[in-house]
PDB file of C-alpha atoms in Angstrom:
ATOM      1  CA  UNK A   1       5.051   5.433 -14.652  1.00  0.00           C
ATOM      2  CA  UNK A   2       5.255   8.800 -13.210  1.00  0.00           C
ATOM      3  CA  UNK A   3       7.403   8.850 -10.154  1.00  0.00           C
ATOM      4  CA  UNK A   4       7.809  12.338  -7.773  1.00  0.00           C
ATOM      5  CA  UNK A   5      10.600  12.763  -5.998  1.00  0.00           C
ATOM      6  CA  UNK A   6      10.411  14.616  -2.549  1.00  0.00           C
ATOM      7  CA  UNK A   7      13.795  15.489  -0.915  1.00  0.00           C
ATOM      8  CA  UNK A   8      15.118  18.655   0.293  1.00  0.00           C
ATOM      9  CA  UNK A   9      18.766  18.682   0.334  1.00  0.00           C
ATOM     10  CA  UNK A  10      19.665  19.578  -3.652  1.00  0.00           C
ATOM     11  CA  UNK A  11      22.649  17.271  -3.948  1.00  0.00           C
ATOM     12  CA  UNK A  12      20.584  14.186  -2.640  1.00  0.00           C
ATOM     13  CA  UNK A  13      17.480  15.253  -4.725  1.00  0.00           C
ATOM     14  CA  UNK A  14      19.697  15.444  -8.057  1.00  0.00           C
ATOM     15  CA  UNK A  15      21.794  12.101  -7.097  1.00  0.00           C
ATOM     16  CA  UNK A  16      18.257  10.584  -7.052  1.00  0.00           C
ATOM     17  CA  UNK A  17      17.185  11.933 -10.448  1.00  0.00           C
ATOM     18  CA  UNK A  18      20.134  10.586 -11.985  1.00  0.00           C
ATOM     19  CA  UNK A  19      20.078   7.128 -10.750  1.00  0.00           C
ATOM     20  CA  UNK A  20      16.346   6.882 -11.047  1.00  0.00           C
ATOM     21  CA  UNK A  21      16.873   7.928 -14.643  1.00  0.00           C
ATOM     22  CA  UNK A  22      19.407   5.624 -15.186  1.00  0.00           C
ATOM     23  CA  UNK A  23      17.605   2.618 -13.255  1.00  0.00           C
ATOM     24  CA  UNK A  24      14.536   2.710 -15.003  1.00  0.00           C
ATOM     25  CA  UNK A  25      15.059   3.262 -18.168  1.00  0.00           C
ATOM     26  CA  UNK A  26      12.196   4.419 -20.374  1.00  0.00           C
ATOM     27  CA  UNK A  27       9.924   2.446 -17.659  1.00  0.00           C
ATOM     28  CA  UNK A  28       9.222   5.891 -15.943  1.00  0.00           C
ATOM     29  CA  UNK A  29       9.359   9.719 -15.461  1.00  0.00           C
ATOM     30  CA  UNK A  30      10.637  11.483 -12.730  1.00  0.00           C
ATOM     31  CA  UNK A  31      10.010  14.799 -11.248  1.00  0.00           C
ATOM     32  CA  UNK A  32      11.257  16.473  -7.915  1.00  0.00           C
ATOM     33  CA  UNK A  33      10.598  18.730  -5.214  1.00  0.00           C
ATOM     34  CA  UNK A  34      12.141  20.309  -2.231  1.00  0.00           C
ATOM     35  CA  UNK A  35       9.312  20.537   0.204  1.00  0.00           C
ATOM     36  CA  UNK A  36       5.487  19.325   1.286  1.00  0.00           C
ATOM     37  CA  UNK A  37       4.057  22.554  -0.343  1.00  0.00           C
ATOM     38  CA  UNK A  38       5.381  21.904  -3.652  1.00  0.00           C
ATOM     39  CA  UNK A  39       4.474  18.168  -3.396  1.00  0.00           C
ATOM     40  CA  UNK A  40       1.285  19.020  -2.384  1.00  0.00           C
ATOM     41  CA  UNK A  41       0.862  20.953  -5.698  1.00  0.00           C
ATOM     42  CA  UNK A  42       2.102  18.781  -7.916  1.00  0.00           C
ATOM     43  CA  UNK A  43       0.087  15.803  -6.536  1.00  0.00           C
ATOM     44  CA  UNK A  44      -3.311  17.928  -6.762  1.00  0.00           C
ATOM     45  CA  UNK A  45      -2.228  18.761 -10.375  1.00  0.00           C
ATOM     46  CA  UNK A  46      -0.805  15.959 -11.801  1.00  0.00           C
ATOM     47  CA  UNK A  47      -1.439  12.104 -11.704  1.00  0.00           C
ATOM     48  CA  UNK A  48       1.521   9.981 -10.242  1.00  0.00           C
ATOM     49  CA  UNK A  49       1.851   6.191  -9.767  1.00  0.00           C
ATOM     50  CA  UNK A  50       4.840   6.721  -7.009  1.00  0.00           C
ATOM     51  CA  UNK A  51       6.446   8.550  -4.556  1.00  0.00           C
ATOM     52  CA  UNK A  52       9.814   8.240  -3.519  1.00  0.00           C
ATOM     53  CA  UNK A  53       9.888  10.762   0.032  1.00  0.00           C
ATOM     54  CA  UNK A  54      12.238  11.983   2.625  1.00  0.00           C
ATOM     55  CA  UNK A  55      10.816  12.041   5.924  1.00  0.00           C
ATOM     56  CA  UNK A  56      12.833  15.323   6.987  1.00  0.00           C
ATOM     57  CA  UNK A  57      12.360  18.148   4.819  1.00  0.00           C
ATOM     58  CA  UNK A  58      13.606  21.477   6.093  1.00  0.00           C
ATOM     59  CA  UNK A  59      12.130  20.816   9.273  1.00  0.00           C
ATOM     60  CA  UNK A  60       8.607  19.542   8.179  1.00  0.00           C
ATOM     61  CA  UNK A  61       7.469  16.434   8.689  1.00  0.00           C
ATOM     62  CA  UNK A  62       7.059  13.845   5.594  1.00  0.00           C
ATOM     63  CA  UNK A  63       4.510  11.793   7.300  1.00  0.00           C
ATOM     64  CA  UNK A  64       2.167  14.790   6.579  1.00  0.00           C
ATOM     65  CA  UNK A  65       2.375  13.458   3.013  1.00  0.00           C
ATOM     66  CA  UNK A  66       2.707   9.708   3.723  1.00  0.00           C
ATOM     67  CA  UNK A  67      -0.456   9.775   5.023  1.00  0.00           C
ATOM     68  CA  UNK A  68      -1.912  11.267   2.184  1.00  0.00           C
ATOM     69  CA  UNK A  69      -0.024   8.699  -0.187  1.00  0.00           C
ATOM     70  CA  UNK A  70      -1.004   5.574   1.707  1.00  0.00           C
ATOM     71  CA  UNK A  71      -4.661   6.546   1.037  1.00  0.00           C
ATOM     72  CA  UNK A  72      -4.196   7.151  -2.527  1.00  0.00           C
ATOM     73  CA  UNK A  73      -3.935   5.483  -5.765  1.00  0.00           C
ATOM     74  CA  UNK A  74       0.076   5.669  -5.855  1.00  0.00           C
ATOM     75  CA  UNK A  75       2.412   3.550  -3.695  1.00  0.00           C
ATOM     76  CA  UNK A  76       5.299   5.312  -1.530  1.00  0.00           C
ATOM     77  CA  UNK A  77       8.964   4.373  -0.924  1.00  0.00           C
ATOM     78  CA  UNK A  78      10.513   6.315   2.085  1.00  0.00           C
ATOM     79  CA  UNK A  79      14.202   7.356   1.356  1.00  0.00           C
ATOM     80  CA  UNK A  80      15.619   8.863   4.577  1.00  0.00           C
ATOM     81  CA  UNK A  81      18.412   9.035   7.248  1.00  0.00           C
ATOM     82  CA  UNK A  82      15.660   8.342  10.192  1.00  0.00           C
ATOM     83  CA  UNK A  83      16.215   4.622  10.702  1.00  0.00           C
ATOM     84  CA  UNK A  84      13.980   4.659  13.755  1.00  0.00           C
ATOM     85  CA  UNK A  85      11.022   5.448  11.920  1.00  0.00           C
ATOM     86  CA  UNK A  86      11.566   2.824   9.326  1.00  0.00           C
ATOM     87  CA  UNK A  87       8.656   0.454  11.309  1.00  0.00           C
ATOM     88  CA  UNK A  88       6.213   3.434  11.717  1.00  0.00           C
ATOM     89  CA  UNK A  89       6.862   3.740   7.906  1.00  0.00           C
ATOM     90  CA  UNK A  90       5.850   0.079   7.289  1.00  0.00           C
ATOM     91  CA  UNK A  91       2.861   0.216   9.496  1.00  0.00           C
ATOM     92  CA  UNK A  92       1.647   2.757   7.387  1.00  0.00           C
ATOM     93  CA  UNK A  93       1.933   1.143   4.079  1.00  0.00           C
ATOM     94  CA  UNK A  94       4.915   1.947   2.311  1.00  0.00           C
ATOM     95  CA  UNK A  95       6.616  -0.457  -0.004  1.00  0.00           C
ATOM     96  CA  UNK A  96      10.023   0.213   1.106  1.00  0.00           C
ATOM     97  CA  UNK A  97      12.260   2.243   3.258  1.00  0.00           C
ATOM     98  CA  UNK A  98      15.858   3.271   1.940  1.00  0.00           C
ATOM     99  CA  UNK A  99      18.291   4.233   4.290  1.00  0.00           C
ATOM    100  CA  UNK A 100      20.608   7.090   3.777  1.00  0.00           C
ATOM    101  CA  UNK A 101      23.215   7.032   2.862  1.00  0.00           C
ATOM    102  CA  UNK A 102      22.262   4.503  -0.065  1.00  0.00           C
ATOM    103  CA  UNK A 103      23.849   2.664  -2.788  1.00  0.00           C
ATOM    104  CA  UNK A 104      22.973   2.353  -6.253  1.00  0.00           C
ATOM    105  CA  UNK A 105      22.081  -1.088  -5.829  1.00  0.00           C
ATOM    106  CA  UNK A 106      19.822  -0.486  -2.772  1.00  0.00           C
ATOM    107  CA  UNK A 107      18.024   2.440  -4.661  1.00  0.00           C
ATOM    108  CA  UNK A 108      17.770  -0.192  -7.771  1.00  0.00           C
ATOM    109  CA  UNK A 109      16.105  -2.519  -5.302  1.00  0.00           C
ATOM    110  CA  UNK A 110      13.440  -0.545  -4.149  1.00  0.00           C
ATOM    111  CA  UNK A 111      12.550   1.263  -7.346  1.00  0.00           C
ATOM    112  CA  UNK A 112      11.942  -2.181  -8.893  1.00  0.00           C
ATOM    113  CA  UNK A 113       9.597  -2.776  -6.262  1.00  0.00           C
ATOM    114  CA  UNK A 114       7.817   0.597  -6.847  1.00  0.00           C
ATOM    115  CA  UNK A 115       7.843  -0.366 -10.758  1.00  0.00           C
ATOM    116  CA  UNK A 116       6.599  -4.037 -10.454  1.00  0.00           C
ATOM    117  CA  UNK A 117       4.213  -3.903  -7.350  1.00  0.00           C
ATOM    118  CA  UNK A 118       2.548  -6.651  -8.211  1.00  0.00           C
ATOM    119  CA  UNK A 119       5.430  -9.021  -7.637  1.00  0.00           C
ATOM    120  CA  UNK A 120       5.825  -8.060  -4.042  1.00  0.00           C
ATOM    121  CA  UNK A 121       4.395  -8.284  -0.661  1.00  0.00           C
ATOM    122  CA  UNK A 122       5.474  -5.635   1.889  1.00  0.00           C
ATOM    123  CA  UNK A 123       3.635  -7.356   4.327  1.00  0.00           C
ATOM    124  CA  UNK A 124       4.157  -4.926   7.133  1.00  0.00           C
ATOM    125  CA  UNK A 125       1.213  -2.662   7.077  1.00  0.00           C
ATOM    126  CA  UNK A 126      -1.012  -2.270  10.159  1.00  0.00           C
ATOM    127  CA  UNK A 127      -3.159   0.787   8.960  1.00  0.00           C
ATOM    128  CA  UNK A 128      -4.838   1.707   5.896  1.00  0.00           C
ATOM    129  CA  UNK A 129      -5.131   5.581   5.111  1.00  0.00           C
ATOM    130  CA  UNK A 130      -8.841   6.220   3.759  1.00  0.00           C
ATOM    131  CA  UNK A 131      -9.894  10.025   2.544  1.00  0.00           C
ATOM    132  CA  UNK A 132     -12.678  11.394   4.472  1.00  0.00           C
ATOM    133  CA  UNK A 133     -14.449  14.763   4.359  1.00  0.00           C
ATOM    134  CA  UNK A 134     -12.298  16.424   6.693  1.00  0.00           C
ATOM    135  CA  UNK A 135      -9.334  14.766   5.473  1.00  0.00           C
ATOM    136  CA  UNK A 136      -7.293  11.351   5.954  1.00  0.00           C
ATOM    137  CA  UNK A 137      -7.779   8.996   8.538  1.00  0.00           C
ATOM    138  CA  UNK A 138      -6.281   5.544   9.738  1.00  0.00           C
ATOM    139  CA  UNK A 139      -8.305   2.047   9.699  1.00  0.00           C
ATOM    140  CA  UNK A 140      -6.536  -0.211  11.717  1.00  0.00           C
ATOM    141  CA  UNK A 141      -6.253  -3.635   9.290  1.00  0.00           C
ATOM    142  CA  UNK A 142      -6.896  -5.734  12.569  1.00  0.00           C
ATOM    143  CA  UNK A 143     -10.634  -4.747  12.331  1.00  0.00           C
ATOM    144  CA  UNK A 144     -10.737  -4.969   8.674  1.00  0.00           C
ATOM    145  CA  UNK A 145     -13.014  -8.390   7.741  1.00  0.00           C
ATOM    146  CA  UNK A 146     -12.784  -8.401   3.795  1.00  0.00           C
ATOM    147  CA  UNK A 147     -11.879  -5.958   0.807  1.00  0.00           C
ATOM    148  CA  UNK A 148     -13.563  -6.005  -1.938  1.00  0.00           C
ATOM    149  CA  UNK A 149     -13.076  -4.585  -5.741  1.00  0.00           C
ATOM    150  CA  UNK A 150     -15.305  -1.913  -6.303  1.00  0.00           C
ATOM    151  CA  UNK A 151     -14.005  -0.797 -10.202  1.00  0.00           C
ATOM    152  CA  UNK A 152     -10.976   1.061  -9.701  1.00  0.00           C
ATOM    153  CA  UNK A 153     -11.412   1.297  -5.736  1.00  0.00           C
ATOM    154  CA  UNK A 154     -11.420  -1.124  -3.127  1.00  0.00           C
ATOM    155  CA  UNK A 155     -14.193  -1.289  -0.088  1.00  0.00           C
ATOM    156  CA  UNK A 156     -13.025  -2.214   3.075  1.00  0.00           C
ATOM    157  CA  UNK A 157     -15.751  -3.832   5.457  1.00  0.00           C
ATOM    158  CA  UNK A 158     -14.875  -3.526   9.066  1.00  0.00           C
ATOM    159  CA  UNK A 159     -15.724  -5.409  12.074  1.00  0.00           C
ATOM    160  CA  UNK A 160     -18.187  -3.149  13.545  1.00  0.00           C
ATOM    161  CA  UNK A 161     -20.070  -3.102  10.389  1.00  0.00           C
ATOM    162  CA  UNK A 162     -19.009   0.022   8.892  1.00  0.00           C
ATOM    163  CA  UNK A 163     -17.614   0.289   5.389  1.00  0.00           C
ATOM    164  CA  UNK A 164     -15.064   2.511   3.774  1.00  0.00           C
ATOM    165  CA  UNK A 165     -13.789   3.206   0.291  1.00  0.00           C
ATOM    166  CA  UNK A 166      -9.961   3.344  -0.503  1.00  0.00           C
ATOM    167  CA  UNK A 167      -8.315   4.729  -3.623  1.00  0.00           C
ATOM    168  CA  UNK A 168      -6.000   1.995  -4.615  1.00  0.00           C
ATOM    169  CA  UNK A 169      -7.485  -1.212  -6.507  1.00  0.00           C
ATOM    170  CA  UNK A 170      -7.286  -4.271  -5.053  1.00  0.00           C
ATOM    171  CA  UNK A 171      -4.771  -5.456  -7.105  1.00  0.00           C
ATOM    172  CA  UNK A 172      -2.655  -2.327  -5.684  1.00  0.00           C
ATOM    173  CA  UNK A 173      -3.518  -2.934  -2.027  1.00  0.00           C
ATOM    174  CA  UNK A 174      -2.280  -6.540  -2.025  1.00  0.00           C
ATOM    175  CA  UNK A 175       1.549  -5.061  -2.563  1.00  0.00           C
ATOM    176  CA  UNK A 176       1.141  -3.658   0.989  1.00  0.00           C
ATOM    177  CA  UNK A 177      -1.393  -5.806   3.136  1.00  0.00           C
ATOM    178  CA  UNK A 178       0.048  -8.493   5.751  1.00  0.00           C
ATOM    179  CA  UNK A 179      -0.188 -12.356   5.451  1.00  0.00           C
ATOM    180  CA  UNK A 180      -3.530 -12.618   7.297  1.00  0.00           C
ATOM    181  CA  UNK A 181      -5.202 -11.260   3.817  1.00  0.00           C
ATOM    182  CA  UNK A 182      -5.516 -13.668   1.174  1.00  0.00           C
ATOM    183  CA  UNK A 183      -7.454 -14.023  -2.110  1.00  0.00           C
ATOM    184  CA  UNK A 184     -10.761 -15.956  -1.671  1.00  0.00           C
ATOM    185  CA  UNK A 185     -12.388 -14.856  -4.876  1.00  0.00           C
ATOM    186  CA  UNK A 186     -11.362 -12.404  -7.866  1.00  0.00           C
ATOM    187  CA  UNK A 187     -12.915  -9.926  -6.160  1.00  0.00           C
ATOM    188  CA  UNK A 188     -12.611 -10.482  -2.589  1.00  0.00           C
ATOM    189  CA  UNK A 189      -9.626 -10.459   0.229  1.00  0.00           C
ATOM    190  CA  UNK A 190     -10.560 -11.770   3.583  1.00  0.00           C
ATOM    191  CA  UNK A 191      -8.752 -11.345   6.544  1.00  0.00           C
ATOM    192  CA  UNK A 192      -7.819 -14.930   8.320  1.00  0.00           C
ATOM    193  CA  UNK A 193      -8.635 -13.480  11.542  1.00  0.00           C
ATOM    194  CA  UNK A 194     -12.000 -12.971  11.021  1.00  0.00           C
ATOM    195  CA  UNK A 195     -13.042 -16.403   9.453  1.00  0.00           C
ATOM    196  CA  UNK A 196     -14.749 -18.906  11.367  1.00  0.00           C
ATOM    197  CA  UNK A 197     -14.948 -21.986   8.952  1.00  0.00           C
ATOM    198  CA  UNK A 198     -15.147 -22.928   5.262  1.00  0.00           C
ATOM    199  CA  UNK A 199     -18.398 -24.565   3.889  1.00  0.00           C
ATOM    200  CA  UNK A 200     -18.908 -26.406   0.685  1.00  0.00           C
ATOM    201  CA  UNK A 201     -22.151 -26.661  -0.791  1.00  0.00           C
ATOM    202  CA  UNK A 202     -23.586 -28.714  -3.741  1.00  0.00           C
ATOM    203  CA  UNK A 203     -22.736 -27.787  -7.203  1.00  0.00           C
ATOM    204  CA  UNK A 204     -18.844 -27.397  -5.905  1.00  0.00           C
ATOM    205  CA  UNK A 205     -19.729 -23.895  -4.679  1.00  0.00           C
ATOM    206  CA  UNK A 206     -17.840 -23.124  -1.610  1.00  0.00           C
ATOM    207  CA  UNK A 207     -17.821 -19.916   0.938  1.00  0.00           C
ATOM    208  CA  UNK A 208     -16.497 -18.779   4.024  1.00  0.00           C
ATOM    209  CA  UNK A 209     -18.350 -18.177   7.175  1.00  0.00           C
ATOM    210  CA  UNK A 210     -17.104 -15.043   8.910  1.00  0.00           C
ATOM    211  CA  UNK A 211     -16.957 -14.924  12.982  1.00  0.00           C
ATOM    212  CA  UNK A 212     -20.090 -12.314  13.205  1.00  0.00           C
ATOM    213  CA  UNK A 213     -21.913 -14.902  10.847  1.00  0.00           C
ATOM    214  CA  UNK A 214     -21.294 -13.255   7.770  1.00  0.00           C
ATOM    215  CA  UNK A 215     -20.667 -15.046   4.480  1.00  0.00           C
ATOM    216  CA  UNK A 216     -18.209 -14.477   1.477  1.00  0.00           C
ATOM    217  CA  UNK A 217     -17.943 -16.354  -1.766  1.00  0.00           C
ATOM    218  CA  UNK A 218     -15.115 -18.857  -2.474  1.00  0.00           C
ATOM    219  CA  UNK A 219     -13.716 -18.874  -6.236  1.00  0.00           C
ATOM    220  CA  UNK A 220     -12.774 -22.866  -6.921  1.00  0.00           C
ATOM    221  CA  UNK A 221      -9.170 -21.687  -7.642  1.00  0.00           C
ATOM    222  CA  UNK A 222      -8.940 -20.736  -4.308  1.00  0.00           C
ATOM    223  CA  UNK A 223     -10.254 -23.817  -2.283  1.00  0.00           C
ATOM    224  CA  UNK A 224      -7.195 -25.649  -1.837  1.00  0.00           C
ATOM    225  CA  UNK A 225      -4.875 -22.508  -0.649  1.00  0.00           C
ATOM    226  CA  UNK A 226      -7.894 -21.586   1.652  1.00  0.00           C
ATOM    227  CA  UNK A 227      -8.163 -25.060   3.421  1.00  0.00           C
ATOM    228  CA  UNK A 228      -4.016 -25.098   3.954  1.00  0.00           C
ATOM    229  CA  UNK A 229      -3.979 -21.365   5.430  1.00  0.00           C
ATOM    230  CA  UNK A 230      -6.958 -22.368   7.843  1.00  0.00           C
ATOM    231  CA  UNK A 231      -5.253 -26.319   8.319  1.00  0.00           C
ATOM    232  CA  UNK A 232      -8.595 -28.010   7.309  1.00  0.00           C
ATOM    233  CA  UNK A 233      -6.580 -30.790   5.341  1.00  0.00           C
TER     234      UNK A 233
END
């Protein structure tokens, strides 16, 4: 993995580089920049898998970059003294929030989450950032009915019938989505808030009926878990 550290304080930036290199070993490479302009330039020119981001960068607000990060393919961990912004950060889909001053152990926990996204569910996101022609926009997850794998991307279907494309894969999104989103098929995640019922047909065929009447396929491997989630017995 390749991870970018965005931190304006020199001593903190150097400590992050040193500790991250020690903790990750050969599993990741780390670069570091001091401001949003340099971070934007690096992200535009190079492919990164993760971001360690401070929120106060010499008076600049790191949330400007965070909104781009959650819309992109890479995941973000915030490292900040502004503990009051932790909830806001999680609502925007960050993997973890490491408060300053941080210990080696606490940084290591966040780094493990970043290096092995598939084993974790942050579960705090309320929004997903998506790319549009005029920049990034936020989609409220409560309005998302389902998410479908679309190659290296994901298609989000909203309750108003609109579809949006997200740069993260279905597996990658699983790390930040709240528990309302569950797998119903190898290609679909469904928001249980929008499910009316589970139907069984002939030949062991199953499908979900959503509140608006739309139907989603259900893989047999997911039937038992869906029954339990929907309290169908």
